[in-house]
Amino acid sequence: MKPLTPAEALNKAAAYCSLCERCVSEVNAKLTAWGVTPCEQQKIIERLQSEGFIDEARYCRAFVNDKVRFNRWGRIKITAALREKRLPQEFISDAVNNIDKAEYIKSLENLIAGKRRELKGKDDSSTQQKIIRYAASRGFEPALIIKTLKYSGDEMDF
């Protein structure tokens, strides 16, 4: 595949960004794959940002919302994934701190309930440990996991 001209790359990148939210690192990876030089990549990124195709704060909010709602990820895993994409810490913190508390706890409760069903309803200490490890692997805070296991159904603050 021959490298794209800057105009072709800009149009293709704009179409790529139109499909769903993208961050700079994702667009840079695509531009590199398309054979665009680093100098041209920077110009294209700046143009896409000025025209509103790329907005990293908006990307962080959408990413956090999707991961909590659909993937049932916790704050720890979400933060790690956003850092991996080299997003500014202020955007990450803002997006993670604005997670709806009730939805977050409900997501954790649903995750725990699903794992409990998967473990055939046993309720001994080894089952509890498996549930804690599973929820922690999904990025939920250990203290919140334990609190949710103890007080499932009660009002909690976090």
mmCIF file of C-alpha atoms in Angstrom:
data_model
loop_
_atom_site.group_PDB
_atom_site.id
_atom_site.type_symbol
_atom_site.label_atom_id
_atom_site.label_comp_id
_atom_site.label_asym_id
_atom_site.label_seq_id
_atom_site.Cartn_x
_atom_site.Cartn_y
_atom_site.Cartn_z
ATOM 1 C CA MET A 1 0.000 0.000 0.000
ATOM 2 C CA LYS A 2 1.449 3.357 -1.016
ATOM 3 C CA PRO A 3 1.535 6.217 1.488
ATOM 4 C CA LEU A 4 -1.406 8.603 1.406
ATOM 5 C CA THR A 5 -1.068 12.238 0.458
ATOM 6 C CA PRO A 6 -1.665 14.689 3.317
ATOM 7 C CA ALA A 7 -5.076 15.658 1.910
ATOM 8 C CA GLU A 8 -6.138 12.027 1.539
ATOM 9 C CA ALA A 9 -4.870 11.242 5.024
ATOM 10 C CA LEU A 10 -6.801 14.193 6.482
ATOM 11 C CA ASN A 11 -10.039 13.082 4.809
ATOM 12 C CA LYS A 12 -9.547 9.465 5.833
ATOM 13 C CA ALA A 13 -8.688 10.468 9.432
ATOM 14 C CA ALA A 14 -11.766 12.744 9.604
ATOM 15 C CA ALA A 15 -13.932 9.831 8.462
ATOM 16 C CA TYR A 16 -12.246 7.570 11.036
ATOM 17 C CA CYS A 17 -12.955 10.094 13.797
ATOM 18 C CA SER A 18 -16.561 10.494 12.655
ATOM 19 C CA LEU A 19 -17.382 6.852 13.380
ATOM 20 C CA CYS A 20 -16.851 7.146 17.141
ATOM 21 C CA GLU A 21 -14.803 9.089 19.684
ATOM 22 C CA ARG A 22 -11.061 8.835 19.112
ATOM 23 C CA CYS A 23 -8.032 10.084 21.011
ATOM 24 C CA VAL A 24 -4.784 11.441 19.577
ATOM 25 C CA SER A 25 -2.837 8.205 20.148
ATOM 26 C CA GLU A 26 -5.419 6.147 18.209
ATOM 27 C CA VAL A 27 -5.388 8.581 15.287
ATOM 28 C CA ASN A 28 -1.571 8.739 15.316
ATOM 29 C CA ALA A 29 -1.443 4.936 15.133
ATOM 30 C CA LYS A 30 -3.739 4.950 12.097
ATOM 31 C CA LEU A 31 -1.778 7.730 10.392
ATOM 32 C CA THR A 32 1.465 5.818 10.964
ATOM 33 C CA ALA A 33 -0.114 2.685 9.486
ATOM 34 C CA TRP A 34 -1.162 4.730 6.451
ATOM 35 C CA GLY A 35 2.443 5.884 5.912
ATOM 36 C CA VAL A 36 2.001 9.527 6.917
ATOM 37 C CA THR A 37 5.164 11.294 8.076
ATOM 38 C CA PRO A 38 5.364 12.476 11.714
ATOM 39 C CA CYS A 39 5.422 16.130 10.605
ATOM 40 C CA GLU A 40 2.247 15.681 8.561
ATOM 41 C CA GLN A 41 0.669 13.666 11.382
ATOM 42 C CA GLN A 42 1.061 16.626 13.732
ATOM 43 C CA LYS A 43 -0.559 18.994 11.214
ATOM 44 C CA ILE A 44 -3.462 16.595 10.629
ATOM 45 C CA ILE A 45 -4.009 16.077 14.382
ATOM 46 C CA GLU A 46 -4.032 19.837 14.984
ATOM 47 C CA ARG A 47 -6.546 20.342 12.185
ATOM 48 C CA LEU A 48 -8.814 17.557 13.466
ATOM 49 C CA GLN A 49 -8.684 19.044 16.972
ATOM 50 C CA SER A 50 -9.475 22.557 15.739
ATOM 51 C CA GLU A 51 -12.458 21.242 13.780
ATOM 52 C CA GLY A 52 -13.772 19.229 16.733
ATOM 53 C CA PHE A 53 -13.140 15.745 15.352
ATOM 54 C CA ILE A 54 -10.787 15.009 18.259
ATOM 55 C CA ASP A 55 -11.534 16.206 21.790
ATOM 56 C CA GLU A 56 -9.655 14.253 24.438
ATOM 57 C CA ALA A 57 -11.812 15.462 27.353
ATOM 58 C CA ARG A 58 -14.928 14.315 25.489
ATOM 59 C CA TYR A 59 -13.153 11.038 24.634
ATOM 60 C CA CYS A 60 -12.357 10.407 28.322
ATOM 61 C CA ARG A 61 -15.975 11.010 29.372
ATOM 62 C CA ALA A 62 -17.312 8.683 26.664
ATOM 63 C CA PHE A 63 -14.719 6.000 27.425
ATOM 64 C CA VAL A 64 -15.491 6.051 31.157
ATOM 65 C CA ASN A 65 -19.242 5.961 30.554
ATOM 66 C CA ASP A 66 -18.975 3.006 28.170
ATOM 67 C CA LYS A 67 -16.634 0.993 30.377
ATOM 68 C CA VAL A 68 -18.762 1.441 33.504
ATOM 69 C CA ARG A 69 -22.074 0.834 31.774
ATOM 70 C CA PHE A 70 -21.276 -1.907 29.274
ATOM 71 C CA ASN A 71 -18.024 -3.574 30.347
ATOM 72 C CA ARG A 72 -18.523 -3.235 34.132
ATOM 73 C CA TRP A 73 -15.021 -1.932 34.681
ATOM 74 C CA GLY A 74 -13.974 -0.258 37.914
ATOM 75 C CA ARG A 75 -12.131 3.022 38.365
ATOM 76 C CA ILE A 76 -8.704 1.417 38.674
ATOM 77 C CA LYS A 77 -8.905 -0.449 35.366
ATOM 78 C CA ILE A 78 -10.455 2.534 33.561
ATOM 79 C CA THR A 79 -7.731 4.873 34.804
ATOM 80 C CA ALA A 80 -5.013 2.437 33.723
ATOM 81 C CA ALA A 81 -6.536 2.069 30.243
ATOM 82 C CA LEU A 82 -6.761 5.843 29.777
ATOM 83 C CA ARG A 83 -3.162 6.332 30.955
ATOM 84 C CA GLU A 84 -2.093 3.696 28.442
ATOM 85 C CA LYS A 85 -3.578 5.895 25.716
ATOM 86 C CA ARG A 86 -1.350 8.759 26.955
ATOM 87 C CA LEU A 87 -4.234 11.083 27.785
ATOM 88 C CA PRO A 88 -3.694 14.090 30.083
ATOM 89 C CA GLN A 89 -4.120 13.238 33.776
ATOM 90 C CA GLU A 90 -6.513 16.153 34.327
ATOM 91 C CA PHE A 91 -8.961 14.744 31.748
ATOM 92 C CA ILE A 92 -8.673 11.255 33.234
ATOM 93 C CA SER A 93 -9.266 12.492 36.786
ATOM 94 C CA ASP A 94 -12.199 14.649 35.758
ATOM 95 C CA ALA A 95 -13.901 11.836 33.839
ATOM 96 C CA VAL A 96 -13.318 9.194 36.534
ATOM 97 C CA ASN A 97 -14.446 11.513 39.347
ATOM 98 C CA ASN A 98 -17.705 12.240 37.507
ATOM 99 C CA ILE A 99 -18.842 8.611 37.414
ATOM 100 C CA ASP A 100 -22.438 8.371 38.636
ATOM 101 C CA LYS A 101 -22.085 6.814 42.098
ATOM 102 C CA ALA A 102 -25.370 4.921 42.027
ATOM 103 C CA GLU A 103 -24.658 3.472 38.587
ATOM 104 C CA TYR A 104 -21.117 2.518 39.637
ATOM 105 C CA ILE A 105 -22.294 0.654 42.731
ATOM 106 C CA LYS A 106 -25.122 -0.987 40.764
ATOM 107 C CA SER A 107 -22.561 -2.140 38.196
ATOM 108 C CA LEU A 108 -20.438 -3.675 40.962
ATOM 109 C CA GLU A 109 -23.496 -5.325 42.547
ATOM 110 C CA ASN A 110 -24.495 -6.832 39.176
ATOM 111 C CA LEU A 111 -20.936 -8.051 38.630
ATOM 112 C CA ILE A 112 -20.875 -9.693 42.064
ATOM 113 C CA ALA A 113 -24.326 -11.235 41.578
ATOM 114 C CA GLY A 114 -23.288 -12.698 38.226
ATOM 115 C CA LYS A 115 -20.115 -14.190 39.654
ATOM 116 C CA ARG A 116 -22.030 -15.576 42.630
ATOM 117 C CA ARG A 117 -24.466 -17.352 40.237
ATOM 118 C CA GLU A 118 -21.530 -18.673 38.249
ATOM 119 C CA LEU A 119 -20.068 -20.164 41.448
ATOM 120 C CA LYS A 120 -23.313 -22.106 42.008
ATOM 121 C CA GLY A 121 -24.561 -20.097 44.970
ATOM 122 C CA LYS A 122 -22.071 -21.381 47.528
ATOM 123 C CA ASP A 123 -21.479 -18.862 50.271
ATOM 124 C CA ASP A 124 -18.292 -19.900 52.044
ATOM 125 C CA SER A 125 -15.051 -17.960 52.514
ATOM 126 C CA SER A 126 -13.369 -19.384 49.401
ATOM 127 C CA THR A 127 -16.321 -18.227 47.299
ATOM 128 C CA GLN A 128 -16.079 -14.770 48.852
ATOM 129 C CA GLN A 129 -12.369 -14.651 48.035
ATOM 130 C CA LYS A 130 -13.036 -15.660 44.426
ATOM 131 C CA ILE A 131 -15.633 -12.910 44.106
ATOM 132 C CA ILE A 132 -13.266 -10.342 45.634
ATOM 133 C CA ARG A 133 -10.431 -11.355 43.284
ATOM 134 C CA TYR A 134 -12.765 -11.282 40.280
ATOM 135 C CA ALA A 135 -14.148 -7.823 41.085
ATOM 136 C CA ALA A 136 -10.628 -6.528 41.789
ATOM 137 C CA SER A 137 -9.479 -7.873 38.418
ATOM 138 C CA ARG A 138 -12.240 -5.783 36.855
ATOM 139 C CA GLY A 139 -10.731 -2.682 38.453
ATOM 140 C CA PHE A 140 -13.005 -2.100 41.424
ATOM 141 C CA GLU A 141 -11.529 -0.796 44.661
ATOM 142 C CA PRO A 142 -11.018 -3.583 47.250
ATOM 143 C CA ALA A 143 -12.640 -1.612 50.098
ATOM 144 C CA LEU A 144 -15.747 -0.974 47.978
ATOM 145 C CA ILE A 145 -15.931 -4.638 46.955
ATOM 146 C CA ILE A 146 -15.877 -5.802 50.564
ATOM 147 C CA LYS A 147 -18.376 -3.148 51.599
ATOM 148 C CA THR A 148 -20.701 -4.180 48.769
ATOM 149 C CA LEU A 149 -20.432 -7.852 49.715
ATOM 150 C CA LYS A 150 -21.282 -7.075 53.341
ATOM 151 C CA TYR A 151 -24.065 -4.556 52.748
ATOM 152 C CA SER A 152 -25.591 -5.541 49.433
ATOM 153 C CA GLY A 153 -28.853 -3.694 49.067
ATOM 154 C CA ASP A 154 -28.130 -1.050 51.736
ATOM 155 C CA GLU A 155 -27.297 2.577 50.954
ATOM 156 C CA MET A 156 -23.540 3.049 50.673
ATOM 157 C CA ASP A 157 -21.240 6.013 50.270
ATOM 158 C CA PHE A 158 -17.854 5.903 48.563
#
